[in-house]
mmCIF file with all atom_site columns, C-alpha atoms in Angstrom:
data_model
loop_
_atom_site.group_PDB
_atom_site.id
_atom_site.type_symbol
_atom_site.label_atom_id
_atom_site.label_alt_id
_atom_site.label_comp_id
_atom_site.label_asym_id
_atom_site.label_entity_id
_atom_site.label_seq_id
_atom_site.pdbx_PDB_ins_code
_atom_site.Cartn_x
_atom_site.Cartn_y
_atom_site.Cartn_z
_atom_site.occupancy
_atom_site.B_iso_or_equiv
_atom_site.pdbx_formal_charge
_atom_site.auth_seq_id
_atom_site.auth_comp_id
_atom_site.auth_asym_id
_atom_site.auth_atom_id
_atom_site.pdbx_PDB_model_num
ATOM 1  C CA . MET A 1 1  ? -6.920  -8.382  5.672  1.00 87.00 ? 1  MET A CA 1
ATOM 2  C CA . ASN A 1 2  ? -7.054  -7.094  2.181  1.00 94.00 ? 2  ASN A CA 1
ATOM 3  C CA . VAL A 1 3  ? -4.045  -5.459  0.871  1.00 97.00 ? 3  VAL A CA 1
ATOM 4  C CA . GLY A 1 4  ? -6.038  -2.266  1.683  1.00 97.00 ? 4  GLY A CA 1
ATOM 5  C CA . GLN A 1 5  ? -6.653  -2.777  4.667  1.00 97.00 ? 5  GLN A CA 1
ATOM 6  C CA . ILE A 1 6  ? -2.764  -3.834  5.368  1.00 97.00 ? 6  ILE A CA 1
ATOM 7  C CA . ILE A 1 7  ? -1.858  -0.438  4.155  1.00 98.00 ? 7  ILE A CA 1
ATOM 8  C CA . LYS A 1 8  ? -3.898  1.396   6.488  1.00 98.00 ? 8  LYS A CA 1
ATOM 9  C CA . GLN A 1 9  ? -3.254  -0.187  9.225  1.00 98.00 ? 9  GLN A CA 1
ATOM 10 C CA . CYS A 1 10 ? 0.818   0.227   8.366  1.00 98.00 ? 10 CYS A CA 1
ATOM 11 C CA . ARG A 1 11 ? 0.403   4.089   7.983  1.00 98.00 ? 11 ARG A CA 1
ATOM 12 C CA . LYS A 1 12 ? -1.772  4.187   10.933 1.00 98.00 ? 12 LYS A CA 1
ATOM 13 C CA . ASP A 1 13 ? 0.883   2.070   13.284 1.00 98.00 ? 13 ASP A CA 1
ATOM 14 C CA . LYS A 1 14 ? 3.087   4.526   11.790 1.00 97.00 ? 14 LYS A CA 1
ATOM 15 C CA . LYS A 1 15 ? 0.910   7.323   12.645 1.00 98.00 ? 15 LYS A CA 1
ATOM 16 C CA . LEU A 1 16 ? 1.249   8.778   8.610  1.00 98.00 ? 16 LEU A CA 1
ATOM 17 C CA . THR A 1 17 ? -2.175  10.512  7.637  1.00 98.00 ? 17 THR A CA 1
ATOM 18 C CA . LEU A 1 18 ? -3.254  9.973   3.648  1.00 97.00 ? 18 LEU A CA 1
ATOM 19 C CA . LYS A 1 19 ? -1.989  12.942  3.026  1.00 97.00 ? 19 LYS A CA 1
ATOM 20 C CA . ASP A 1 20 ? 1.707   12.242  4.842  1.00 98.00 ? 20 ASP A CA 1
ATOM 21 C CA . LEU A 1 21 ? 1.874   9.172   2.393  1.00 98.00 ? 21 LEU A CA 1
ATOM 22 C CA . ALA A 1 22 ? 0.941   10.958  -0.342 1.00 97.00 ? 22 ALA A CA 1
ATOM 23 C CA . LYS A 1 23 ? 3.466   13.575  0.166  1.00 97.00 ? 23 LYS A CA 1
ATOM 24 C CA . LYS A 1 24 ? 6.146   10.566  0.344  1.00 97.00 ? 24 LYS A CA 1
ATOM 25 C CA . ILE A 1 25 ? 5.218   8.904   -2.121 1.00 97.00 ? 25 ILE A CA 1
ATOM 26 C CA . ASN A 1 26 ? 4.192   11.327  -5.147 1.00 97.00 ? 26 ASN A CA 1
ATOM 27 C CA . LEU A 1 27 ? 0.350   10.334  -5.110 1.00 96.00 ? 27 LEU A CA 1
ATOM 28 C CA . SER A 1 28 ? -2.816  12.147  -4.579 1.00 97.00 ? 28 SER A CA 1
ATOM 29 C CA . PHE A 1 29 ? -4.443  11.229  -1.099 1.00 95.00 ? 29 PHE A CA 1
ATOM 30 C CA . PRO A 1 30 ? -7.579  10.294  -2.769 1.00 97.00 ? 30 PRO A CA 1
ATOM 31 C CA . TYR A 1 31 ? -6.004  7.937   -4.781 1.00 97.00 ? 31 TYR A CA 1
ATOM 32 C CA . ILE A 1 32 ? -4.542  5.915   -1.737 1.00 97.00 ? 32 ILE A CA 1
ATOM 33 C CA . SER A 1 33 ? -7.427  6.645   -0.050 1.00 98.00 ? 33 SER A CA 1
ATOM 34 C CA . GLN A 1 34 ? -9.615  4.498   -2.770 1.00 98.00 ? 34 GLN A CA 1
ATOM 35 C CA . ILE A 1 35 ? -6.493  2.136   -2.740 1.00 98.00 ? 35 ILE A CA 1
ATOM 36 C CA . GLU A 1 36 ? -7.340  1.585   1.078  1.00 98.00 ? 36 GLU A CA 1
ATOM 37 C CA . SER A 1 37 ? -10.611 1.091   0.657  1.00 97.00 ? 37 SER A CA 1
ATOM 38 C CA . GLY A 1 38 ? -10.462 -1.472  -2.713 1.00 96.00 ? 38 GLY A CA 1
ATOM 39 C CA . SER A 1 39 ? -12.288 0.473   -5.007 1.00 97.00 ? 39 SER A CA 1
ATOM 40 C CA . ARG A 1 40 ? -9.065  0.748   -7.002 1.00 96.00 ? 40 ARG A CA 1
ATOM 41 C CA . LYS A 1 41 ? -5.975  -1.460  -7.267 1.00 96.00 ? 41 LYS A CA 1
ATOM 42 C CA . ALA A 1 42 ? -2.361  -0.853  -6.712 1.00 96.00 ? 42 ALA A CA 1
ATOM 43 C CA . SER A 1 43 ? -0.340  -1.079  -9.680 1.00 97.00 ? 43 SER A CA 1
ATOM 44 C CA . PRO A 1 44 ? 3.017   -3.293  -8.485 1.00 98.00 ? 44 PRO A CA 1
ATOM 45 C CA . GLU A 1 45 ? 5.148   0.030   -8.779 1.00 98.00 ? 45 GLU A CA 1
ATOM 46 C CA . ILE A 1 46 ? 3.025   2.012   -6.457 1.00 98.00 ? 46 ILE A CA 1
ATOM 47 C CA . LEU A 1 47 ? 2.498   -0.966  -3.895 1.00 98.00 ? 47 LEU A CA 1
ATOM 48 C CA . GLN A 1 48 ? 6.700   -0.813  -4.035 1.00 98.00 ? 48 GLN A CA 1
ATOM 49 C CA . LYS A 1 49 ? 6.619   3.018   -3.023 1.00 98.00 ? 49 LYS A CA 1
ATOM 50 C CA . ILE A 1 50 ? 4.323   2.176   -0.806 1.00 98.00 ? 50 ILE A CA 1
ATOM 51 C CA . SER A 1 51 ? 5.942   -0.874  1.261  1.00 98.00 ? 51 SER A CA 1
ATOM 52 C CA . LYS A 1 52 ? 9.234   1.464   0.752  1.00 98.00 ? 52 LYS A CA 1
ATOM 53 C CA . ALA A 1 53 ? 7.577   4.512   2.379  1.00 98.00 ? 53 ALA A CA 1
ATOM 54 C CA . LEU A 1 54 ? 5.647   2.363   5.188  1.00 98.00 ? 54 LEU A CA 1
ATOM 55 C CA . ASP A 1 55 ? 8.981   0.056   5.689  1.00 97.00 ? 55 ASP A CA 1
ATOM 56 C CA . ILE A 1 56 ? 7.146   -3.135  4.889  1.00 97.00 ? 56 ILE A CA 1
ATOM 57 C CA . ASN A 1 57 ? 7.058   -5.866  3.137  1.00 96.00 ? 57 ASN A CA 1
ATOM 58 C CA . TYR A 1 58 ? 6.203   -5.936  -0.717 1.00 97.00 ? 58 TYR A CA 1
ATOM 59 C CA . LEU A 1 59 ? 6.125   -9.281  -1.710 1.00 95.00 ? 59 LEU A CA 1
ATOM 60 C CA . ASP A 1 60 ? 3.655   -9.658  1.745  1.00 94.00 ? 60 ASP A CA 1
ATOM 61 C CA . LEU A 1 61 ? 1.533   -6.528  -0.706 1.00 95.00 ? 61 LEU A CA 1
ATOM 62 C CA . MET A 1 62 ? 2.230   -8.354  -3.821 1.00 96.00 ? 62 MET A CA 1
ATOM 63 C CA . ILE A 1 63 ? 0.663   -11.480 -2.227 1.00 95.00 ? 63 ILE A CA 1
ATOM 64 C CA . SER A 1 64 ? -2.556  -10.037 -0.862 1.00 95.00 ? 64 SER A CA 1
ATOM 65 C CA . ALA A 1 65 ? -3.635  -7.840  -3.739 1.00 96.00 ? 65 ALA A CA 1
ATOM 66 C CA . GLY A 1 66 ? -2.852  -10.769 -5.707 1.00 94.00 ? 66 GLY A CA 1
ATOM 67 C CA . TYR A 1 67 ? -0.429  -10.313 -8.107 1.00 95.00 ? 67 TYR A CA 1
ATOM 68 C CA . LEU A 1 68 ? 1.598   -13.283 -6.491 1.00 94.00 ? 68 LEU A CA 1
ATOM 69 C CA . GLN A 1 69 ? 0.752   -16.702 -4.634 1.00 90.00 ? 69 GLN A CA 1
ATOM 70 C CA . GLU A 1 70 ? 2.920   -17.420 -1.734 1.00 82.00 ? 70 GLU A CA 1
ATOM 71 C CA . GLU A 1 71 ? 3.176   -20.868 -2.882 1.00 76.00 ? 71 GLU A CA 1
ATOM 72 C CA . SER A 1 72 ? 5.237   -19.441 -5.982 1.00 65.00 ? 72 SER A CA 1
ATOM 73 C CA . ILE A 1 73 ? 7.678   -17.581 -3.737 1.00 65.00 ? 73 ILE A CA 1
#
């Protein structure tokens, strides 16, 4: 799974809409939609906000987004 798919699945598991998540992290919902679809790459700062809002592991998102390699952790 890529980072967008992970975010989308976790968001849906928590029964949040794109608008709900956007409101929690103070971003526009089209921006989050673009991250989920893979048409936009999220910065580490945005991934950190998303990880906190969805209560998921930040390092897992960083690895999925290609910022870190699993062996380097």
